[in-house]
Coordinates of C-alpha atoms in Angstrom, one line a residue:
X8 CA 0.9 -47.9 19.3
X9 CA 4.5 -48.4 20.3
X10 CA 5.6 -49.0 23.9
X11 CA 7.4 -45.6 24.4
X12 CA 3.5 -44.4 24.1
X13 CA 2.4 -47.0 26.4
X14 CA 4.7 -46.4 29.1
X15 CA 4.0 -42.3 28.9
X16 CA 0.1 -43.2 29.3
X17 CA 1.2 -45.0 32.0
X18 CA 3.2 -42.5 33.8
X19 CA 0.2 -39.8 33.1
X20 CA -2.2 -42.3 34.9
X21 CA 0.1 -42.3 37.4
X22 CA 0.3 -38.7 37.6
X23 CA -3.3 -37.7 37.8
X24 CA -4.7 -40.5 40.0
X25 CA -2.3 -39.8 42.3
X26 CA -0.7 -36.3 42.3
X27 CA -3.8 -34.6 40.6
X28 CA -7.0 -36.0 42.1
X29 CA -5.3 -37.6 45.4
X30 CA -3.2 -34.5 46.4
X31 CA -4.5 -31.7 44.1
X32 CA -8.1 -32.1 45.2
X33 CA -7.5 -33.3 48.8
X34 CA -8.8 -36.6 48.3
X35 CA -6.6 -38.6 49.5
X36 CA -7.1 -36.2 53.0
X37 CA -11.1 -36.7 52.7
X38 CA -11.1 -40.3 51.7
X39 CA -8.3 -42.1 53.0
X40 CA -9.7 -45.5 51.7
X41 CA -8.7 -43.6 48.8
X42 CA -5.1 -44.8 49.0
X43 CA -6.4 -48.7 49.3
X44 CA -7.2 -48.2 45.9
X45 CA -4.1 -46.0 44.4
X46 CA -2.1 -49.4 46.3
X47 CA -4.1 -51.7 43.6
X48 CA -3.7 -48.9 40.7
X49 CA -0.1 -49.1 41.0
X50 CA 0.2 -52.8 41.6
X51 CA -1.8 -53.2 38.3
X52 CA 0.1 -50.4 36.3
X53 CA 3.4 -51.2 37.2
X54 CA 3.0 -54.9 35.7
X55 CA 2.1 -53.4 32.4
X56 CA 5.0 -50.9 32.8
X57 CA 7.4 -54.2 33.6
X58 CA 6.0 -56.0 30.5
X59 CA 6.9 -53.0 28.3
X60 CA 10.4 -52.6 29.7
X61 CA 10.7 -56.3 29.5
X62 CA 9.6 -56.8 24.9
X63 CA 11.6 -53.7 24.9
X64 CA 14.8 -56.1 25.4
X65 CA 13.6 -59.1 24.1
X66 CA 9.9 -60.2 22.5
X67 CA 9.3 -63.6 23.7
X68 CA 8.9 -66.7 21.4
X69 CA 8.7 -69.6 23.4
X70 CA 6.7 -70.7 26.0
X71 CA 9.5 -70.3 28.7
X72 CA 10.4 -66.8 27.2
X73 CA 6.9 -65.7 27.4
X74 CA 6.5 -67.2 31.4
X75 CA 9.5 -65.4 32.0
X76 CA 8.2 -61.7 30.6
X77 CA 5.3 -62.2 33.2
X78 CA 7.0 -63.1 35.8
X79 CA 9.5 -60.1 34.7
X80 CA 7.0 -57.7 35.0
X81 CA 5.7 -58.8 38.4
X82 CA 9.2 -58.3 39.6
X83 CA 9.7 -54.7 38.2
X84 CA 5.7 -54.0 39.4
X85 CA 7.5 -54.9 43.5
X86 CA 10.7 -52.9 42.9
X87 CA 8.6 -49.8 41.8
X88 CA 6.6 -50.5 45.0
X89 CA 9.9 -50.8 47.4
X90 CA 11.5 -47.6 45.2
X91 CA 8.4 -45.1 45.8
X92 CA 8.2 -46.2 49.6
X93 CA 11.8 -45.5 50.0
X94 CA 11.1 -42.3 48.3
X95 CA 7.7 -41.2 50.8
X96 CA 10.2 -42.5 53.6
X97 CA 12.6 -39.8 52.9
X98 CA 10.4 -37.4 52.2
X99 CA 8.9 -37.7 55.8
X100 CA 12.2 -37.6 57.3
X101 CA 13.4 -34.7 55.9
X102 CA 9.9 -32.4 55.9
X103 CA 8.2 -33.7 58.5
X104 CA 5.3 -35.0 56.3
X105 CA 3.1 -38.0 56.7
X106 CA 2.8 -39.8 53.6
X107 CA 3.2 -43.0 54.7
X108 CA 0.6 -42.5 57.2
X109 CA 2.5 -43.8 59.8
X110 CA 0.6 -43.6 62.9
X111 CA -1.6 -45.4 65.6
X112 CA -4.6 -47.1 64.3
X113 CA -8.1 -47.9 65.5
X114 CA -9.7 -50.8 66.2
X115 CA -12.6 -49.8 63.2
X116 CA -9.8 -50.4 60.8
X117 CA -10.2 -53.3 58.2
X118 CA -7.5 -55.5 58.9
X119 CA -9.3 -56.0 62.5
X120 CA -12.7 -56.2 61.2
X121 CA -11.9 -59.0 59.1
X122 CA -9.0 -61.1 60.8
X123 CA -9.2 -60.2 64.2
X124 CA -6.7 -58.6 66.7
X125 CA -4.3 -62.5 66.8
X126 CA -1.7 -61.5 69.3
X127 CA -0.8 -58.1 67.1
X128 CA 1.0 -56.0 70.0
X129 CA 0.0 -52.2 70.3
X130 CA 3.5 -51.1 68.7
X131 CA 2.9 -52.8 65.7
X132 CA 0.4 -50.8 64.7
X133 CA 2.0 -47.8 63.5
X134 CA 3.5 -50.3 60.7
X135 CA -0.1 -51.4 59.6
X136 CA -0.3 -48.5 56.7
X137 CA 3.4 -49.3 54.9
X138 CA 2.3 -52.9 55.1
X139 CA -1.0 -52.7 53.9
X140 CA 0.1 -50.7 51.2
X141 CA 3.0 -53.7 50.2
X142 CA 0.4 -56.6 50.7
X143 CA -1.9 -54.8 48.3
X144 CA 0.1 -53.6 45.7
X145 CA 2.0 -57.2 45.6
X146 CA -1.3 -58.7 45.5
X147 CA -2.8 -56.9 42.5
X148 CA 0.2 -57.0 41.0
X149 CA 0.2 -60.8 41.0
X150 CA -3.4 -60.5 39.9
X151 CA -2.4 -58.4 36.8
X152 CA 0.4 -60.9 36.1
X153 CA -2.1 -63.8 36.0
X154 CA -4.1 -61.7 33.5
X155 CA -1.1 -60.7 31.5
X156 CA 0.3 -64.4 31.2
X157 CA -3.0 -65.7 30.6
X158 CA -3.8 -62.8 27.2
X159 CA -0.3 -64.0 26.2
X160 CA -1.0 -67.9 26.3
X161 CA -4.4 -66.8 23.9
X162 CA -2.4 -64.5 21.6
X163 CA 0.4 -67.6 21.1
X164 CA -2.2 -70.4 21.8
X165 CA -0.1 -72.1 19.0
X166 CA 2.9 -72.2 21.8
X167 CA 0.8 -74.4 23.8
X168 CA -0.2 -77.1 21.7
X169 CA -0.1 -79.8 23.6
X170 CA 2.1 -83.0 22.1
X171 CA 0.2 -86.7 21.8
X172 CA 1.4 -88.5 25.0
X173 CA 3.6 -91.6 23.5
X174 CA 2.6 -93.9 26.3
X175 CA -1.1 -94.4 28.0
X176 CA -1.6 -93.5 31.2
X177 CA -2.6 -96.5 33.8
X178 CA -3.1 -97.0 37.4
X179 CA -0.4 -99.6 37.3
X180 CA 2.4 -97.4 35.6
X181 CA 1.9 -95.1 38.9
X182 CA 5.0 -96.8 41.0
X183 CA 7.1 -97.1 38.0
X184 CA 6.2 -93.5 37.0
X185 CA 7.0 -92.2 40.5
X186 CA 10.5 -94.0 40.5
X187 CA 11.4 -92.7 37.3
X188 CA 10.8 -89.2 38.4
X189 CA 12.6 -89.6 42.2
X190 CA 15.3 -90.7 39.9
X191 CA 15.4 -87.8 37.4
X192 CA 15.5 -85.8 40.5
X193 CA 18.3 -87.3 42.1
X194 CA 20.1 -86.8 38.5
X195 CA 19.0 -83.3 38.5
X196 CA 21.0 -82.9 42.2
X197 CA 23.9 -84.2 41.1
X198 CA 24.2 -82.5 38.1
X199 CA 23.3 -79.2 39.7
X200 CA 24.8 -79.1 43.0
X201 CA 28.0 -81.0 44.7
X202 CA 28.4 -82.8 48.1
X203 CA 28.6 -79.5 50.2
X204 CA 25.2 -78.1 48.8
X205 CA 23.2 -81.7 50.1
X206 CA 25.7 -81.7 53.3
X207 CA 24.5 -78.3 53.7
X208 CA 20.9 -79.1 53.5
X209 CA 20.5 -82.0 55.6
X210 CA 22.4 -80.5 58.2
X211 CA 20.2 -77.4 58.2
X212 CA 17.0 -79.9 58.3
X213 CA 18.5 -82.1 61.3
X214 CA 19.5 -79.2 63.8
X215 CA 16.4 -77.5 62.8
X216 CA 13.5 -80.3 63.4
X217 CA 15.9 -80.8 66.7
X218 CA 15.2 -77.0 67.5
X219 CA 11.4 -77.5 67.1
X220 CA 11.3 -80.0 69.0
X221 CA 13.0 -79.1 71.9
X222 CA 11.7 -75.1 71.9
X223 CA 9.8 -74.1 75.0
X224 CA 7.9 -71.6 73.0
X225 CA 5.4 -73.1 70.6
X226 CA 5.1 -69.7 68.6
X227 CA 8.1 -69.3 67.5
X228 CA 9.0 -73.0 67.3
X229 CA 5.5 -73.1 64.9
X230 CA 7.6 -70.2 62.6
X231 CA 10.5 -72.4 62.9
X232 CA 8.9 -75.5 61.7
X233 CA 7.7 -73.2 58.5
X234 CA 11.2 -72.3 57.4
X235 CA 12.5 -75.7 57.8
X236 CA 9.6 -76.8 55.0
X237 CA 11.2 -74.1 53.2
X238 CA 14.5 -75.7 52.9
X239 CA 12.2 -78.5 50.7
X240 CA 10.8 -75.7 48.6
X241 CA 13.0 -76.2 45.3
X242 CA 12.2 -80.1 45.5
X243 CA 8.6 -79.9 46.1
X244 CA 8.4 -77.3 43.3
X245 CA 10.1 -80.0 40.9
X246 CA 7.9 -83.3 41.6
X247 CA 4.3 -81.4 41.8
X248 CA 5.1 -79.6 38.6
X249 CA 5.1 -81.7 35.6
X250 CA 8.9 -82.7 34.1
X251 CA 8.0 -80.6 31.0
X252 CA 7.1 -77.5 33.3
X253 CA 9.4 -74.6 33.3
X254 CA 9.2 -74.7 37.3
X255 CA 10.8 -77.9 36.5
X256 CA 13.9 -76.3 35.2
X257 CA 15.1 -74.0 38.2
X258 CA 18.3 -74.9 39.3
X259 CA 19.1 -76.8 42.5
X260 CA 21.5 -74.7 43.5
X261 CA 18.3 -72.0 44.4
X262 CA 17.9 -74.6 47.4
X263 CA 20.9 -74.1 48.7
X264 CA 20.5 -70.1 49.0
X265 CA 17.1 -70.9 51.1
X266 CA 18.8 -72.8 53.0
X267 CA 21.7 -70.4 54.0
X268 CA 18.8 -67.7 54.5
X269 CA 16.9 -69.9 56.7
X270 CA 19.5 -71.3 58.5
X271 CA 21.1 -67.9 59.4
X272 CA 17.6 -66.3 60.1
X273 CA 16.0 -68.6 61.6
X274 CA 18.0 -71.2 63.6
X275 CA 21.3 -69.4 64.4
X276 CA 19.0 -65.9 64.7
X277 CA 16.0 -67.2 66.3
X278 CA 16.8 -70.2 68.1
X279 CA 20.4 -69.8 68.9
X280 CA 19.7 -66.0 69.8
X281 CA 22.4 -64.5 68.1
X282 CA 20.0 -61.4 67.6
X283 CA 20.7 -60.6 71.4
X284 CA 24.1 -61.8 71.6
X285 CA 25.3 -59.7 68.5
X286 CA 23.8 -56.9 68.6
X287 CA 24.5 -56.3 64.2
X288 CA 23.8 -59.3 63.2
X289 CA 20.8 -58.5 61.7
X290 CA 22.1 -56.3 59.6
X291 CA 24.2 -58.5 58.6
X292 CA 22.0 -61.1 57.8
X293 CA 19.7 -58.3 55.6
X294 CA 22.9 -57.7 53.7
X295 CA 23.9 -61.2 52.9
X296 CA 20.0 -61.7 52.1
X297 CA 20.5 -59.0 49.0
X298 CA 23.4 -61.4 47.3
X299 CA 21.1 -64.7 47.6
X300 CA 18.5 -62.8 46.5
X301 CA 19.5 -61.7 43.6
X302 CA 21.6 -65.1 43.1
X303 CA 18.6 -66.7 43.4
X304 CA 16.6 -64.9 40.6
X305 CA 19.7 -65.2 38.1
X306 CA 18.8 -69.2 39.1
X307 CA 15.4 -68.5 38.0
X308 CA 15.7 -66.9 35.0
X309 CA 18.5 -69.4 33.7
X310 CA 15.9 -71.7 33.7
X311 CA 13.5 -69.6 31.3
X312 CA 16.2 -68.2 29.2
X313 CA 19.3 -68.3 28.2
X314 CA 22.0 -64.9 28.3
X315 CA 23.4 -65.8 24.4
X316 CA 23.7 -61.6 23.5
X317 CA 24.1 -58.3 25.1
X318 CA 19.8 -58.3 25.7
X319 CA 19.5 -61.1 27.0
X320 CA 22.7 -60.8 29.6
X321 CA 21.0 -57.6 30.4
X322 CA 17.4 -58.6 30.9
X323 CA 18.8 -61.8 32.8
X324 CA 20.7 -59.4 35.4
X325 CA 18.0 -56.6 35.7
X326 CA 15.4 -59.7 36.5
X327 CA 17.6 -60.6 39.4
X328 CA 17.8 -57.1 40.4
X329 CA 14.1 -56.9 40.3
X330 CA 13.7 -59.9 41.9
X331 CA 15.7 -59.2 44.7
X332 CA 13.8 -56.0 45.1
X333 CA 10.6 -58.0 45.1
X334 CA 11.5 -60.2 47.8
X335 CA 12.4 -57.5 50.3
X336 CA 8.6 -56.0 50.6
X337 CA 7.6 -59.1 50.5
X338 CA 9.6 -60.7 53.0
X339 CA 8.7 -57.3 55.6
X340 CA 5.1 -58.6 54.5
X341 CA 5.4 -62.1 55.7
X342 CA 7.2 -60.6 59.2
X343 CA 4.1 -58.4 59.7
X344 CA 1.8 -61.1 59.3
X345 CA 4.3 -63.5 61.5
X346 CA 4.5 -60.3 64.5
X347 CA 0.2 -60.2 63.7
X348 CA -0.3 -63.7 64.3
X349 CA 1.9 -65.5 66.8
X350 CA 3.0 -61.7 68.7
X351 CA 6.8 -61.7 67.6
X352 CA 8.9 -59.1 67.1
X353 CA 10.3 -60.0 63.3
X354 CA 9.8 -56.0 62.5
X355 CA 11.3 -54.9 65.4
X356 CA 8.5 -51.9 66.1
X357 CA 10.1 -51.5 69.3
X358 CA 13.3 -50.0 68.2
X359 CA 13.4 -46.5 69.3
X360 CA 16.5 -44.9 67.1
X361 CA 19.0 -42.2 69.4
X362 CA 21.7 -39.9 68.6
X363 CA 24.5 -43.1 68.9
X364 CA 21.8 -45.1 65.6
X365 CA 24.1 -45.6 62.8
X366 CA 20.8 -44.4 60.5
X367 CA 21.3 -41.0 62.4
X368 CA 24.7 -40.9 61.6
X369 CA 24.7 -41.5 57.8
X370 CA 21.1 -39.6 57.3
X371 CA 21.3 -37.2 59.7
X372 CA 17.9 -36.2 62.0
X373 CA 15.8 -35.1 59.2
X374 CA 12.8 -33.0 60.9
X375 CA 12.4 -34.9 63.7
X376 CA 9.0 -37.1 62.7
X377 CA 8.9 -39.4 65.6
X378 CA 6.2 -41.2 64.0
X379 CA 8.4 -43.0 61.8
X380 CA 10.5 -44.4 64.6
X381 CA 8.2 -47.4 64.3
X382 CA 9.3 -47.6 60.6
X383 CA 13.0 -46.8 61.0
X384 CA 14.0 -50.7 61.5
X385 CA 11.8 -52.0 58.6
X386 CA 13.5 -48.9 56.1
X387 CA 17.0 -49.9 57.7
X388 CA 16.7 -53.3 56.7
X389 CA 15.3 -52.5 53.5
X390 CA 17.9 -50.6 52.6
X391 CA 21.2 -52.9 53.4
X392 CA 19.1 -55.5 51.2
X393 CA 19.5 -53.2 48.8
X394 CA 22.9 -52.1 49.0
X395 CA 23.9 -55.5 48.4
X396 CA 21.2 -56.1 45.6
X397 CA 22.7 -53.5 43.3
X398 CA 25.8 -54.7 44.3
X399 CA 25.5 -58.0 43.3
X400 CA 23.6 -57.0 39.9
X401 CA 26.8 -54.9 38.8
X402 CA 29.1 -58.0 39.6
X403 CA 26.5 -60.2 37.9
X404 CA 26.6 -58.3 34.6
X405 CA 30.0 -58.1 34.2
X406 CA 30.6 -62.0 34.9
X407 CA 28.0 -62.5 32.3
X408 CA 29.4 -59.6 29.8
X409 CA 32.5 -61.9 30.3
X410 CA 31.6 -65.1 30.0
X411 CA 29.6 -63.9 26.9
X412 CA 32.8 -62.5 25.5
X413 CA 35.1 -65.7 26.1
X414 CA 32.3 -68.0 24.4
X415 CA 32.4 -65.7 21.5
X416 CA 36.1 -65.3 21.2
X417 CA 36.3 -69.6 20.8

């Protein structure tokens, strides 16, 4: 069957799960555990749609190609979950409509029954449906991925035949093993990134473990502490995976945009307060977090693949699109769980928009769904990622479209 038939079957059970038998026959009104499971549909269907779109351009051949249509299609599976919440967002605003359930919810509801109340403050949980709906979709879409990468490994087992190891492993190569590879990885550094990029990282590191320490309050110092292990994420990827991993092969340079991101968010945001002392600097901050974004996934996919034809430039940018796009429910995720757990205010379900909100003034007052005040800063945020996701993506192409043509023109 050819993929154009694929992705229609798709769209059709799509369609009737969740237009026909969720809306059509009022289940999704008499069962509302009914949209747990459309979540986990969708997470699982847009993979397979993301794997289609994904051989469309290019039929992987190599081990790295075939990692990369996996993790391809998990990152097309979380743009078509940020997309249709957009879309139920809007709708609301402009109908009055609930769709996105956005309301106060009881202490029956799951996510209390099975991990407690933490310090999750009463505001937050008007937010508990959106993010429920992200956590599960990302998480069966991760589960589908799994599947899909593992079918692929047993359809091109002959891809993964392992090579006779030259040398015999002994306890007393261990030092001399681990030396080598602290070695290949200082290499790796200086061929990937220059003195500003490890300046950069260190610096981040030292005013950051000086933050946690001296923070009076433990909470958010404890969230602090977590980004600052992030700024090790790139090198701990690279000495747990083996040299011969394609994890081994990202680029350095992703380091570097973690470490911006953290250092903005967390230490000049958090710890330095900027968030009260300028007022838009989280928007700025959401905006500059769609360029490293999508930066960071051209890193990733430059690893896998390489952009030697017009396909390959184009599956290479729309990756980092989708990548970017992945990230941002994801990230909202991880701030609802941070706001559940320790009591912050990541989401900022306290924001009440008025007539002055610059959302107002683009948007307009749609119907006048007060419900989704507690949703208006999450969508905000959302949306400048995304501004500067799709910007980035059309710059991207074109630098590759160029830098394609000049290699060509030699």
């Amino acid at each position: 069957m050819k993929n154009r038939y694929k992705v229609m079957i798709i769209f059709i059970i799509a369609a009737v799960f969740g237009g026909v038998i969720g809306f059509g026959f009022d289940v999704m009104e008499k069962y509302p555990e009914y949209d747990i499971f459309l979540q986990a549909l969708s997470g699982v269907l847009g993979v397979g749609f993301g794997y289609y779109i994904t051989v469309a351009l290019q039929r992987p051949k190599t081990k790295n190609e075939l990692t990369f249509t996996a993790f391809c299609a998990l990152c097309i599976s979380g743009t078509i979950t940020a997309v249709r919440k957009f879309i139920q967002f809007f709708i609301d605003f402009y109908t009055g409509s609930n769709l996105l359930h956005c309301e106060f919810v009881e202490d029956s509801h799951w996510l209390y029954q099975v991990f407690g109340f933490g310090m999750s403050p009463e505001a937050q949980r008007p937010l508990l449906d959106t993010d429920e709906d992200f956590t599960i979709s990302i998480l069966f879409s991760l589960i589908s991925t799994a599947v899909l990468y593992l079918y692929q490994r047993v359809k091109n087992k002959k891809l993964f035949i392992r090579q006779p190891q030259k040398e015999r492993f002994t306890f007393k190569s261990i030092p001399a093993r681990i030396g080598a590879r602290i070695e290949g990885e200082i290499e790796k550094v200086k061929r990937d990134c220059g003195i500003g990029d490890i300046l950069l990282w260190w610096c981040t590191r030292g005013v950051m473990l000086y933050a946690f320490i001296v923070m009076e309050n433990r909470a958010e110092a404890t969230l602090l502490l977590a980004n600052l292990v992030g700024t090790f994420a790139i090198t701990l990827v690279h000495l747990v995976f083996p040299q011969k991993s394609v994890f081994n092969k990202i680029s350095y340079k992703t380091q570097s945009l973690i470490t911006i991101m953290v250092f903005l968010g967390s230490w000049c945001g958090n710890y330095v307060q900027v968030y009260y002392i300028v007022p838009r600097f989280d928007l700025f901050l959401h905006l500059v977090s769609g360029y490293l974004c999508v930066m960071g996934g051209y890193y990733v996919a430059r690893a896998l693949i390489k952009p030697e034809n017009k396909k390959q430039i184009l599956l290479i940018s729309l990756f980092s699109l989708c990548f970017s796009m992945f990230v941002i429910p994801f990230w909202e995720v991880s701030e609802f769980i941070g706001d559940f757990i320790w009591g912050t205010d990541n989401q900022g379900f306290y924001w009440g928009p008025t007539d002055e909100s610059f959302f107002f003034k683009i948007f307009g007052h749609g119907a006048g769904n007060t419900q989704l005040y507690y949703l208006f800063d999450t969508v905000y945020d959302m949306l400048l990622a995304v501004v500067t996701t799709v910007g980035t993506f059309l710059g991207l192409y074109m630098w590759l479209i160029y830098k394609n043509k000049k290699r060509t023109s030699k």
